């Protein structure tokens, strides 16, 4: 099975600054990588699919990049409502495992 | 709009079974599969399995094989997840979610979650 590793575990960023989250796959997943956002007390929601395609209604300050085994989620100009845990997930093959998550906090 | 509405929280004793329902609406039920994911308190997301909304074929993650059964009722557009032989470490929020069609291993909509507590 493909293991997904996210870093860092926690990221503290000042409002208006950029947050950069990493996700690494133990083997290539091509471009079949999704990012989900989970705010406190809420269900997750889809942010990005196909490594770089924003889901409907997701603000442009969220962007994804990467392919193969290395992926990045960037949040430009962090806002207070972006405080959440962010999970990556490969959907290239079964089982489609999640990473362990990166918690984004306001500094 | 797509909606996935799950049943309410459950309190179960160790060794018992729990069955969680997920009522789907706002789309053609048979054109998408449903996915079950769980999240233990303070922990990450754990994929449990997938079931076809068309014919009820299911795939389970190895960890849950033999203990989980996923079913659908197309007449009521409802999916069910039954987990047996419950242990305390099965205490978690259980989410149903809809797959993304052709990308059947990706989730595009989530239910609100159902808290299952296992305690004697």
XYZ file of C-alpha atoms in Angstrom:
227
model
C 0.000 0.000 0.000
C 1.072 3.590 -0.618
C 1.962 5.471 2.551
C 1.274 9.207 2.608
C 3.484 11.359 4.838
C 2.639 14.981 5.592
C 4.900 17.644 7.037
C 5.067 19.523 9.237
C 2.643 18.154 11.807
C 1.805 21.695 12.929
C 2.360 24.977 11.130
C 2.034 28.382 12.808
C 1.669 31.271 10.383
C 0.963 34.970 10.895
C -2.196 36.380 9.319
C -1.521 37.482 5.756
C 1.543 35.265 5.416
C 1.956 32.168 3.282
C 1.544 28.612 4.540
C 3.258 25.766 2.702
C 2.206 22.189 3.448
C 3.944 19.110 2.083
C 2.707 15.629 1.259
C 4.935 12.780 0.147
C 3.861 9.419 -1.262
C 5.915 6.260 -0.760
C 5.550 5.535 -4.482
C 4.269 7.463 -7.469
C 0.578 8.332 -7.532
C 0.842 10.368 -10.755
C -1.441 13.365 -10.357
C -4.079 11.479 -8.362
C -3.793 13.483 -5.181
C -6.515 15.317 -3.257
C -6.397 17.778 -0.378
C -9.154 18.091 2.219
C -9.712 20.749 4.860
C -11.242 19.918 8.238
C -12.170 22.825 10.480
C -12.683 22.199 14.206
C -15.886 20.287 14.886
C -16.763 19.929 11.218
C -16.674 17.248 8.564
C -13.836 17.470 6.061
C -14.403 19.142 2.714
C -12.649 18.784 -0.625
C -10.194 21.559 -1.417
C -8.189 20.308 -4.361
C -8.237 17.324 -6.696
C -5.857 16.151 -9.396
C -3.065 17.758 -7.355
C -3.873 21.275 -8.540
C -7.590 21.715 -9.380
C -9.545 23.744 -6.833
C -12.977 22.422 -5.942
C -16.038 24.564 -6.507
C -16.169 27.553 -4.197
C -12.620 27.240 -2.889
C -10.852 30.630 -2.727
C -7.988 31.307 -5.098
C -5.534 31.728 -2.194
C -5.475 27.915 -2.010
C -3.259 26.262 -4.604
C -1.834 22.812 -5.120
C 1.141 21.563 -7.041
C 3.280 18.499 -7.585
C 3.171 15.096 -9.209
C 4.571 11.644 -8.679
C 5.598 11.487 -5.036
C 5.941 15.131 -3.937
C 3.007 17.485 -3.483
C 2.469 20.917 -1.972
C -0.564 22.825 -0.741
C -0.008 26.562 -0.521
C -2.278 28.976 1.291
C -1.459 32.527 0.270
C -2.313 35.343 2.644
C -3.532 33.138 5.495
C -6.809 34.181 7.074
C -8.269 33.271 10.444
C -10.916 31.063 8.835
C -8.161 28.882 7.367
C -7.348 27.441 10.803
C -7.909 23.732 10.216
C -6.270 20.369 9.715
C -5.353 19.627 6.127
C -5.175 16.062 4.827
C -3.777 14.760 1.581
C -5.099 11.535 0.039
C -3.891 9.478 -2.904
C -6.551 7.981 -5.139
C -4.292 6.275 -7.630
C -4.770 2.796 -6.226
C -6.428 0.759 -3.491
C -6.315 1.389 -0.558
C -6.653 5.170 -1.044
C -4.994 6.212 2.208
C -4.859 9.648 3.819
C -1.828 11.379 5.231
C -1.796 12.001 8.961
C -2.657 15.685 8.541
C -1.052 19.091 9.061
C -2.603 21.423 11.610
C -2.478 25.084 10.559
C -2.600 27.641 13.359
C -2.487 31.416 13.525
C 0.723 32.758 15.023
C -27.641 20.035 -4.079
C -25.914 16.868 -2.948
C -26.770 15.937 0.637
C -25.682 13.035 2.768
C -27.585 12.881 6.039
C -26.414 10.349 8.592
C -28.171 8.739 11.517
C -27.661 9.902 15.073
C -25.023 9.022 17.609
C -24.829 5.564 19.137
C -23.609 4.157 22.440
C -22.677 0.488 22.280
C -21.115 -2.075 24.570
C -17.982 -3.990 23.629
C -18.790 -6.993 21.477
C -21.973 -5.462 20.087
C -22.638 -4.272 16.536
C -23.592 -0.865 15.217
C -25.345 0.068 11.984
C -25.032 3.622 10.686
C -27.219 4.924 7.878
C -26.544 7.580 5.257
C -29.462 9.045 3.304
C -28.351 10.449 -0.045
C -30.194 13.053 -2.104
C -29.616 15.629 -4.801
C -28.023 13.304 -7.368
C -28.565 10.036 -9.234
C -27.816 7.465 -6.554
C -26.794 4.698 -8.906
C -24.189 6.796 -10.683
C -21.860 7.144 -7.706
C -20.376 5.034 -4.987
C -20.353 5.706 -1.291
C -17.316 5.677 0.930
C -17.026 5.206 4.684
C -14.268 6.944 6.626
C -13.805 7.074 10.375
C -11.981 9.402 12.742
C -11.086 8.440 16.289
C -11.013 11.267 18.856
C -8.097 13.595 18.133
C -6.873 11.354 15.318
C -6.712 11.460 11.539
C -8.982 10.104 8.826
C -9.146 6.354 8.237
C -10.613 4.878 5.068
C -12.871 1.883 5.716
C -14.313 0.917 2.366
C -16.369 1.737 -0.704
C -19.674 0.483 -2.041
C -21.167 0.903 -5.496
C -24.439 2.824 -5.581
C -25.296 0.902 -8.736
C -25.061 -2.744 -7.707
C -23.922 -2.831 -4.088
C -20.489 -4.312 -4.789
C -18.195 -3.382 -1.920
C -14.469 -3.196 -1.290
C -13.187 -3.118 2.269
C -9.824 -2.071 3.630
C -8.042 -5.167 4.899
C -8.098 -3.990 8.513
C -11.911 -4.136 8.577
C -12.548 -7.222 6.453
C -14.642 -9.750 8.330
C -16.001 -7.143 10.716
C -17.631 -4.558 8.445
C -20.554 -4.876 6.051
C -21.613 -2.078 3.719
C -24.979 -2.226 1.986
C -27.296 0.007 0.013
C -31.042 0.341 -0.454
C -31.653 1.880 -3.856
C -35.372 2.300 -3.177
C -34.608 4.773 -0.395
C -31.201 5.942 -1.679
C -29.663 5.011 1.638
C -26.328 3.408 2.416
C -25.544 1.474 5.562
C -22.334 0.565 7.363
C -22.463 -2.161 9.984
C -19.438 -2.802 12.189
C -19.439 -5.841 14.428
C -17.572 -7.105 17.470
C -17.029 -3.544 18.653
C -14.045 -2.642 20.791
C -13.256 0.514 22.713
C -10.872 1.639 19.980
C -13.777 1.668 17.511
C -15.007 4.802 19.278
C -14.957 7.352 16.489
C -16.923 9.638 14.238
C -18.004 7.661 11.184
C -18.466 9.597 7.955
C -20.186 8.558 4.784
C -19.068 10.336 1.648
C -19.818 10.272 -2.049
C -17.169 9.292 -4.529
C -16.256 11.472 -7.485
C -17.657 9.202 -10.192
C -14.914 8.136 -12.548
C -12.393 8.937 -9.817
C -14.087 6.458 -7.519
C -11.369 6.536 -4.881
C -11.745 10.263 -4.322
C -14.365 11.987 -2.197
C -16.272 15.045 -3.333
C -19.063 15.294 -0.719
C -19.139 14.332 2.948
C -21.920 13.572 5.413
C -22.056 15.275 8.787
C -20.662 12.303 10.692
C -22.047 9.922 13.310
C -20.365 9.506 16.681
C -20.185 5.893 17.799
C -19.075 5.406 21.380
C -18.067 1.957 22.590
C -18.046 1.663 26.350
C -19.068 -0.818 28.992
